[in-house]
Structures are given as structure tokens and as C-alpha cells.
XYZ file of C-alpha atoms in Angstrom:
273
model
C -19.034 205.718 149.823
C -16.202 206.938 152.318
C -17.727 205.226 155.164
C -18.288 201.899 153.277
C -14.472 202.203 152.397
C -13.688 203.101 156.195
C -15.503 199.660 157.433
C -14.098 197.874 154.775
C -10.394 199.174 155.562
C -11.227 198.115 159.358
C -11.972 194.955 158.375
C -16.155 195.222 159.058
C -17.479 193.362 156.128
C -20.892 192.621 157.782
C -21.248 196.592 158.858
C -20.569 197.464 155.463
C -23.397 195.783 153.670
C -26.079 196.586 156.625
C -25.026 200.024 155.703
C -25.499 199.928 152.470
C -29.129 198.421 152.839
C -29.919 200.958 156.008
C -29.010 204.188 153.198
C -30.783 202.081 150.009
C -34.126 201.396 152.500
C -34.237 205.078 152.255
C -33.175 205.642 148.853
C -33.301 202.854 146.291
C -32.319 204.816 143.523
C -28.857 205.293 145.011
C -26.746 203.709 142.347
C -23.561 204.090 143.689
C -24.679 202.248 147.084
C -26.197 199.922 145.294
C -22.980 198.883 143.461
C -21.134 198.980 146.239
C -23.468 196.737 147.812
C -23.495 194.184 144.890
C -19.510 193.877 145.394
C -20.062 193.441 148.939
C -22.295 190.895 148.614
C -20.216 189.053 146.297
C -17.197 189.164 149.012
C -19.580 187.563 151.638
C -20.666 184.942 149.366
C -24.052 185.863 148.344
C -24.251 185.263 144.863
C -27.821 184.611 144.028
C -28.805 188.315 146.096
C -25.594 190.104 144.503
C -26.940 188.488 140.985
C -30.398 189.790 141.862
C -29.333 193.458 142.576
C -27.841 193.615 139.543
C -30.738 192.812 137.705
C -32.035 195.772 139.909
C -29.510 197.751 139.274
C -29.735 197.705 135.408
C -33.546 198.300 135.648
C -32.831 201.705 137.428
C -29.555 202.700 135.902
C -29.411 201.274 132.201
C -26.063 202.965 131.586
C -24.483 200.399 134.081
C -25.065 197.904 131.632
C -21.447 196.650 130.559
C -20.008 196.869 134.483
C -23.361 194.886 135.492
C -22.994 191.801 133.294
C -19.157 191.930 133.921
C -19.815 191.112 137.162
C -22.884 188.009 136.588
C -20.575 186.688 134.561
C -17.898 186.516 137.501
C -20.624 185.636 139.783
C -21.381 182.652 137.593
C -18.182 182.126 137.142
C -17.538 181.582 141.360
C -20.742 179.442 141.287
C -19.131 177.046 139.124
C -16.123 177.363 142.156
C -18.557 176.255 144.567
C -20.565 173.728 142.574
C -17.377 172.041 141.539
C -16.057 172.215 145.393
C -19.374 170.458 146.179
C -18.610 167.670 143.606
C -20.960 168.984 141.188
C -20.132 171.227 137.889
C -17.076 170.250 135.912
C -14.393 172.748 135.386
C -12.401 173.835 132.864
C -9.292 172.832 132.109
C -6.723 173.200 129.362
C -5.041 169.724 129.324
C -5.742 165.973 128.652
C -7.409 164.119 131.562
C -4.600 162.596 133.535
C -4.072 161.304 137.082
C -3.598 164.825 138.478
C -6.967 165.657 136.961
C -8.957 162.453 138.382
C -7.856 163.189 142.151
C -8.875 166.564 142.441
C -12.077 165.817 141.088
C -12.941 162.757 142.906
C -11.275 164.416 146.159
C -14.450 167.091 146.042
C -16.881 164.110 146.003
C -14.975 162.154 149.056
C -14.260 165.870 151.007
C -18.363 166.991 150.616
C -19.262 162.935 151.955
C -16.895 163.311 154.338
C -15.220 159.865 153.390
C -11.667 159.949 155.470
C -10.310 157.246 154.049
C -10.935 158.979 150.581
C -9.913 162.055 151.302
C -6.409 161.136 152.516
C -5.548 158.395 149.563
C -6.997 161.549 147.468
C -4.639 164.114 148.937
C -1.792 161.714 148.233
C -2.768 160.860 145.322
C -3.024 164.446 143.719
C 0.248 165.719 145.507
C 2.052 162.403 143.989
C 0.848 163.436 140.608
C 1.638 166.917 141.052
C 5.352 166.578 142.071
C 6.369 163.606 139.295
C 4.994 165.994 136.888
C 6.507 169.111 138.236
C 8.858 169.316 141.095
C 9.923 172.729 141.508
C 6.507 174.373 140.838
C 4.894 176.394 143.560
C 1.556 174.513 145.031
C -1.110 175.745 147.145
C -0.913 174.753 150.914
C -4.238 174.018 150.585
C -3.961 170.258 149.837
C -7.641 170.037 147.710
C -6.203 172.244 145.141
C -2.040 171.386 145.461
C -0.847 172.241 141.942
C -4.046 174.107 140.992
C -4.687 177.610 140.654
C -8.534 178.441 140.124
C -9.296 181.007 137.915
C -12.560 183.160 137.425
C -12.994 183.627 133.663
C -14.630 186.961 131.980
C -16.867 184.342 130.049
C -18.727 182.891 133.263
C -16.852 179.896 133.448
C -14.484 178.300 136.233
C -11.048 176.986 135.559
C -8.621 174.805 137.222
C -5.163 175.523 136.041
C -1.731 174.246 136.941
C 0.828 176.044 138.132
C 3.335 174.277 135.403
C 0.838 175.549 132.711
C 1.111 179.087 133.829
C 3.942 181.186 131.517
C 2.667 185.041 132.642
C 0.711 185.997 135.660
C 0.831 189.838 135.891
C -1.505 191.029 139.148
C -3.322 194.363 138.235
C -4.491 197.142 140.579
C -7.551 196.873 142.542
C -9.604 198.993 141.600
C -13.118 198.499 143.277
C -13.934 196.757 146.324
C -14.633 193.499 144.607
C -11.135 193.384 142.758
C -9.485 193.309 146.473
C -10.860 189.354 146.825
C -11.457 188.730 143.003
C -8.390 190.247 141.515
C -7.700 190.985 137.392
C -4.884 189.090 136.188
C -3.560 189.257 132.865
C -2.592 185.656 132.279
C -1.240 183.412 129.352
C -1.703 179.872 129.570
C 1.962 177.810 127.711
C 0.323 176.758 123.846
C -2.944 177.356 125.383
C -5.268 180.859 126.062
C -4.036 184.335 126.977
C -6.032 187.362 128.174
C -7.667 189.005 131.340
C -9.259 187.191 134.301
C -9.988 186.901 137.749
C -8.407 185.151 140.509
C -10.107 184.793 143.722
C -7.925 185.705 146.552
C -9.279 183.840 149.144
C -10.728 180.317 150.060
C -14.147 179.068 149.659
C -14.891 178.353 153.261
C -13.899 181.414 154.455
C -16.055 182.681 157.410
C -15.403 185.466 159.442
C -15.184 188.990 158.022
C -10.945 188.842 157.945
C -11.140 185.729 156.122
C -13.466 186.705 153.336
C -11.476 190.035 152.898
C -8.492 187.884 152.964
C -6.591 189.366 156.156
C -5.931 186.374 157.819
C -5.462 182.606 157.026
C -6.226 179.589 158.503
C -6.314 176.017 157.927
C -8.966 173.164 158.754
C -8.148 169.799 158.917
C -10.192 167.642 156.025
C -8.929 164.188 157.325
C -8.730 162.618 160.376
C -5.013 161.032 160.709
C -4.230 157.499 161.429
C -0.916 156.518 163.070
C 1.749 157.715 161.093
C -0.518 159.705 158.920
C -0.234 163.481 158.570
C -4.008 164.921 158.538
C -5.186 166.778 155.221
C -6.095 170.788 155.648
C -7.823 172.879 153.615
C -7.561 176.611 153.910
C -9.644 179.691 155.181
C -8.761 183.363 154.018
C -6.282 184.446 152.062
C -4.373 181.664 149.834
C -1.451 180.975 150.727
C 1.438 179.124 148.227
C 4.282 176.944 148.946
C 7.083 178.649 146.918
C 10.343 176.429 147.369
C 10.589 176.052 151.235
C 9.054 179.184 151.639
C 5.017 179.892 152.040
C 3.578 183.235 150.641
C 0.238 184.657 149.704
C -1.379 184.318 146.554
C -1.270 188.344 145.686
C 2.409 188.061 146.098
C 3.120 185.444 143.442
C 3.815 186.563 139.785
C 5.244 184.815 136.782
C 7.424 186.128 133.620
C 8.824 182.662 132.563
C 10.118 181.588 129.015
C 9.191 177.775 129.365
C 9.704 175.315 127.110
C 7.019 173.308 125.208
C 7.704 170.334 126.071
C 7.772 170.969 129.917
C 3.972 170.387 130.260
C 1.143 168.942 128.405
C -1.580 171.670 127.474
C -3.487 171.492 124.627
C -5.710 174.337 124.785
C -9.394 172.960 125.458
C -10.981 176.777 126.563
C -10.441 180.374 126.601
C -10.344 182.535 129.126
C -12.503 185.389 127.747
């Protein structure tokens, strides 16, 4: 386990995965190594493989059932996150359908279809709707997310939560490899749910080890700008927020506010747990 931790500290995700595979090939009943392997697969985006490894782990070590089932729920939530980004599954929300929600849903399809004109117009519509409803709130620097925070529920559901809907956000110290990337939080939604959930700290399109581990951030254009237009960008690596005039890593954003209930429409549509 020490070598796995050292590899992760060095930012060598693929080497850590290969190390686990080599050990498990010789010692398939090493439950600690298999548990670490499962978490590394999740970080690497190999969700189906991780899910199958959990089933194998549960058959070998039934006492890991609670932890294994919890990770499987997060895998389901993460898969829904992936599906949503590809224009598939619908995210859970805590508000009625509005211009902001319509824009972000349509935008995922436009990005998938590489429809440049729609990407530009929908990114603009998403930001305009966010600014009109909550101009002083933080926003993700990723133009495909803008005023939304992605949340993985412990119930296996994927949520899109507006920053303006969050009254409390408290990060918990990571206790595992996976929690370095899917961080446990306590979150309170104004007029809505309250409880523990997990927030992905990295963007979905992350490719390199450093990006998947949240060690760096970069940007990829998702539209080709016409004259007098700005290109739209999606992030890779650690998520970045714009708070006022300053850029800040998502992991450093906290909130504990007394927000008036009239500031935002937050009819509770779902629970986080």
C-alpha cells in the first residue's frame, strides 16, 4: 500500500493501477490492494471495470459490503454525470425548469453534436440566465457548467445544484484515494435537502494523470469563435471557479451563509441521501 500511495503522491496514476494489477495477479485475495485498485479505476474513469471489481471483492470479503455498496452508488452517480454530459441521462435538480436549466441541458447535446452555432448561443444563454438571477454568485470557469455545481449523491443520483441554492458547503478531509478526487462534503440546499454528498473536483474530459488527479487545470475550446466573438471553453483537471474577480480552485470554496429564502426559487425536487 505504501508504494501505491507514493505513486499517487508522485502523480503516477497509471503506474499505480499497473502496480495493483501485478500484485492481484499473484495474490488475488489481497483485499486492501483490490480496494485501492477499485478506487484508482474510478479516478481513471473506468467505471464499469471498477463496478465489476467491487462485485468480486464482495464475493471474496463479505465484510466489505457496506463500503463496497457505497462506492457502487457513487459509480452510478458518476455514470449518470457522464451520460448527462453526452446528452443522455437527466440530472436531478432542486428547482423548477427555468431558462438556465433548459440552456445547460440543450448545451450538452450541442457539444456532443459539435454544433458550433448552438454551442456559442447556448453558452451565452446559460451565462445570461445565471447573471440575471444571481450576478454576485460564483460560477465555474467551464462555460458548459457556469452557475452549476456537479454533485454525486450517496443514493446513486447525479445532481446539478446552482451555487445560488447552496447555503452551507463544508469539505471533509479525504480518507481514501478516491476522496482526493470525489470529495465528501456536507451540503445544505436553501429550502431543500441537507446531508452528506460527494463533489467531483475534476472535469470529466481530463485525460492525463495530472488532470485526473486534480494536480493541474487546462482549457479546451468547444467552439470556434467568429469575428468579434469569444470562444467557449471546457476545463480539464482541477475545477476552477470565478469568485468576484478572482479564480479559485473548487476545493478551496466554502460557504456558510444566511441567505434569504426569497433570493432563489428552490422547490425541493429530490434528496441527496
